[in-house]
Structure formats: C-alpha cells, structure tokens
Amino acid sequence: MGRIALLPEVVRNQIAAGEVIERPASVVKELTENALDAGATQIRVDLEAGGVGLVRVVDDGVGMDAADLGLAFEGHATSKLTESADLEHISSLGFRGEALASMGSVARCRILSRPRDAAVGASIVAEGGRIQPVIEAGGPRGTTLEVRDLFYNIPARRQFLKRTSTELARCVDVVQRLALAHDGVGFIMTSDGKRVFDVEPSMDFLGRIRRTFGAELADELVPVEASSNGMQVTGYVAPPRFARRDTGRQMWFLNGRMLRDKLLIRVLKDAYHGFLEPGRQPVAFLRLHLDPARVDVNVHPAKAEVRFRDSRPMFGFLVKALRAAVVQTNMATPGESLMDTRERRERREAELGSGYLPLPSSPSQGGQGPIVVREVAGRPLHESGPVGGGATFGAPESSVAKFRPREEHAPEGEADWRSVDGFAGPFIQVDRTYIVRGLPDGFEIIDQHALHERLTYEMMRKDVRENSVAVQRLLIPETVDCSTAHVGLLLGHKEALERIGIVIEAFGEGTLAVHGLPSRLKNPDAEGVVRDLIEILGRDGKLPDAEDVIEEVLHSAACRSSIMAGDELRESDIQSLLQRAGELESDQTCPHSRPTRVRFTLADLEKAFHRS
Ligand code: ADP
Ligand code: MG
C-alpha cells in the first residue's frame, strides 16, 4: 500500500475553507457578493450571535433552479467561469466556486431559491460536508442562503473566533463596504432582530457615505474624478483633520470589488504628503475602474488583494488626481469649533454638577497676567487703500477697522475675496505670537511661527525637488561634539545630506564639523541641526527610508529657522509672510499639521452673540 492517497472531498473543502472562510464576516462577504453577482437590487442580511449562530442573506437576484442547486455545494462549481482564458478578464465578484462548498463543509447550510421565471423553487441542505438531495420548495423569487453554527464541527477554528461584538462589527463593516461600492442596490442588515444598517437602492455614493459615517464627514468631502488611458478614478477625499491611526477608513473599490492593497495605501500617503501628522492615515472613498484585463484578481483566496499589471503609470495617475482634490479640502480650522458658546458652557456646568467653580478668565495664559494687545510697532495702523474692484476689504474709514461682507456669506463670495486679497493690514499682533487680521466675512488669527514654518518647509522641498539647494558655506566650520557612533551614523548619510544642503565632515574622534547649511535657513544653528539628525537617524536602530529622512530633516530645519513665537514683526514682514504663504498649494496647516490659522466667520460670531 502506498502512503499517498487522494483526500476525501469533505476534507478538501474544509482545507479550502481554512482560506476562504475565516470568520462570520467572511461568510457575510461571500454570500453578499454572490447576491450582487446574481443581479440583486435588494439584499437583506440577518445575523444571530454576531454571525456565529446564523448568517442569512436574502436576495431578489436571478435565483438557481434545481439542477444548479444540486451543484451549488460541490467544490469548484461556478457559473461565472468556464475556461482558463476567462481568468484573464473577470468582471464578477466570485469565480473560484469555493465559497459554498467551503461553508457546506464547516457549518449547517441551507439554500432556498427560485429563478425569476419559475413557478416554484427548490431547496438543498449541506451539513458538515454531507449534502442532501434537492427538494421542491415554495418561496419568493430570488435566493435565501442560511449558514448556521459556523465551525460547529471544527472546535479548533471556533476557538479562534473573537467576542460576539467584535465579530458583529466585522460583519457590519463588510456589508457597509459592499453597500458603498454598489449604487442601485438596497441593503438592510439586522442583528438579533434589531436593524443595524440600511441604505435605499436610490442612494448615490455620497448618500451612502453620509448614511454610513455621518454628515460631519460627508459634508466636508471633496470629489475626485479623473481618467487617463483606460484608468478611471472617482470618489471623495476627506480633509486631513479626519485622519486616523489606521487605514480602516480608506476604502478602495476596484470594479465593484472591495480592496486592500499596500500600493493604494502608499498612493494616499503621497497624495496627502505634508498635510498629515506623523503616523496618521487619511480618509478617502475611491472607486477605481480598470479594464479587467489589466488586473489579476486571482492572487488571494478571499480576493482582497490583487495584482496590477502595470502599476507604475497607475500610481502616478492616482497620486496626481488625488492630490489635486486633497489641496481643495477645507483645511482651515473653523473658529466655531473653538468657541465657548453659552450652550457648551451650560452643558459643561451641568456635567460638573453644583460644585462647579468658574475658571480664571484666560486659562491659556496660565495666570501670567492679561493678554497684551499691541499695535504693530512703529507703523500707523492703516496705510493701505482699497483692494480690488470696490471691495471694502482693507479699506478703513477711521482708526477702527470695519469689515463688511460684500454679499451674504455665500461660498462664491469667498472665492471672490480670496482672489483680490492683497494681504494688507491692519494687523494686530497679540503676545508677539498671533496675528489677527480682518476678512470680508469675519477675521482670522494666524500663528506666525506655524505659518512661517510651512513656508520655509515648502521652499526647501522645492529646492530639493529641483536640485537647486543653495548651500551657505561656513567660513569657520562649526564643530559639534558627539559620540564616535553618532559621527559614523551621520557620515553614513553624507551624500544624502549634501543633497539637501547639509555638508559635514569628520573632525577627529567623536567630533563632527559642519561646513555648510542650506542658505534658506535664516538663523543657522549647526549644533541644533546635528542633534536633530542624530535623533532622526538613530531612532529605533532601524535604517530609515531616505525619503522619510529628508522629510524629517526638512521639517526640523524649517522649524528651527522660522520666525519664533515671541518675535516682533513689522507690518511689511507680516504682509510679505502672508503673501508668500498665499502662493503655496496650501497654507492652512504647518508641516506637522497643526493649524496655521483659525477663521471666525460672521456665522461664528452671530452664534457666539446669540444673533442667529
Ligand atoms: P463563485 O461565486 O466563486 O462562483 P460560490 O461557491 O460562491 O462560487 O457559488 C457557486 C455558484 O452558486 C455561483 O457561481 C452561482 O452560480 C451560484 N450562486 C451562489 N449564490 C447565488 C445567489 N445568491 N443567487 C444565484 N446564484 C447563486
Ligand atoms: Mg461566490
């Protein structure tokens, strides 16, 4: 007797189930995708016990006749593929013919189905791999698929399931994602009899996002729409302030298929470059349409990963298209969110109960005395005349500046005044840190350091990109004492550092000589730059990505050489700062994504003064 034997069908299916059916959410995904492939316009998903007890998916799709049902639980039985050439251009969500066979081997399953034109339906049961004969059964047009007691016959797998609430959350996530990807299809989802999610068939993409994630996010999304060379992307990107620690709210759909892909995570990272706090992941909802022949979906059993056949041009196309939308997002920090309205104060007081004592009037000052408000040193407050055709912007009547909206604060009005903004005063510098200036529809407060930092950083990046970094050679090299290891560490990056304008040499044991720094740095601080470099390069003992190092060095150098909080500025300094920042792609946040300015609109003021 040989030692090798063909495995029985049940065992084969159970092995396949190991890859395809990991948890209740995989059952939900496979069944819902089948319903979508069947052309359903209404899909209902009912769960019990987080999907471990029951997953039932009811659809109004094409249905299966008795002959189809007889094959449904067989391995590699599919209606979506007939020959290997079909694998080259798959447009359905399923094609492997594994899902039902897998489920039939690890749970108690039942299908009840009736084709659209049939007078009666049929049903079939499979339990732990035992498939029973098809029987006639009444029922509505479409298909009802029930999967009960998942892994009841495989205790080892059942053990790996998480708490009911966790499994439920994953199931809901799957249905929400599929609902986002398929306009025209209505979804209803219940858990233990309670409705947990629904969308109507008529809802469009944005409506589905709003239903799933709320209006606060949906109202701030900026649309993306671009196509080139048979590639198309549509969808929405969110302002950077919605970014999260994980990529869970990056939703990519390829030809209706939900997708997780490292390349696409990288695309978003690049598109938001310079607008995110370190370690944050942006939020976006994007639909990709590619000729099915350009992508291989047959890479992964759960089909969550794909292989793009020509990823380079696609990467460039996507980053460009998304970036254009990202810079359009509203990065301004609205004053309303910061304002202490009466409602908020009352709510807070109520929460604190009767023992509440009012805080000192200016807590941010830490009790160091009153806020000092001064006029800009040595300049009459108003010098500039009206700017632009008839705008009242910057046209003071007396020593008190007056600003009026040109129209009721309509969004078009905003675009208007931005284009005629001469960045003229009057300005008020508060505590040598914040600049206050009027706008036609309110006023804004600018953090002078944060804004200057953004400006310096963008200029330095531009220099690096265009290979035109000007180096200020130091007449007398500045020496910095550090450990031998650190000298070695920095010298290991000598060339890369030279490209960004930092010229270093060894200067004996444990000493480094700085010979040059980027001319853009206004108050060059060689020692500070070296200390930052040691910090950045020495972190975690990991070899950092050259790109990331350049980024961080630029950040810290920009920070060091920028106007500091506490510097006194003349009106012309302020004006030139605002003007140059206004030419940037975006000047609403510093490179660490702290706000550079906070805007109070008339609407904010009306709210604060209870006029609205
Ligand atoms: P695949 O989706 O990869 O083809 P499955 O095991 O998920 O494999 O399904 C096997 C076959 O059963 C499908 O190809 C399809 O013909 C049929 N089927 C499954 N679910 C449905 C459904 N809800 N409506 C109609 N047909 C279905
Ligand atoms: Mg399928």
XYZ file of C-alpha atoms and ligand atoms in Angstrom, residues 34-35 37-38 59 62-64 72 77-80 94-101 143 145, ligand 1:
50
model
C -22.978 36.077 -4.606
C -26.197 38.068 -4.285
C -23.274 38.706 -8.831
C -26.845 37.382 -9.164
C -31.719 38.479 -2.364
C -31.693 35.582 -10.764
C -32.003 32.560 -8.475
C -30.990 28.946 -9.086
C -24.012 24.575 -5.569
C -18.714 24.568 -9.117
C -19.344 28.009 -10.573
C -21.430 29.655 -13.252
C -19.013 32.554 -13.645
C -16.840 35.443 -7.418
C -15.264 32.950 -9.813
C -13.483 30.301 -7.732
C -16.558 28.209 -6.966
C -15.200 27.522 -3.474
C -17.324 29.549 -1.094
C -20.498 27.476 -0.875
C -18.566 24.194 -0.863
C -32.304 33.224 -3.147
C -28.974 31.337 1.942
P -18.462 31.583 -7.061
O -19.186 32.757 -6.548
O -16.988 31.731 -6.985
O -18.920 31.145 -8.415
P -19.747 30.170 -4.921
O -19.393 28.927 -4.215
O -19.806 31.411 -4.108
O -18.723 30.334 -6.093
O -21.130 29.970 -5.637
C -21.277 28.882 -6.551
C -22.335 29.184 -7.591
O -23.615 29.200 -6.986
C -22.203 30.548 -8.249
O -21.325 30.517 -9.356
C -23.645 30.835 -8.670
O -23.933 30.266 -9.894
C -24.468 30.125 -7.615
N -24.958 31.070 -6.590
C -24.458 31.264 -5.369
N -25.161 32.193 -4.664
C -26.161 32.596 -5.501
C -27.231 33.546 -5.387
N -27.419 34.261 -4.266
N -28.061 33.710 -6.446
C -27.873 32.984 -7.580
N -26.882 32.088 -7.738
C -26.028 31.874 -6.730
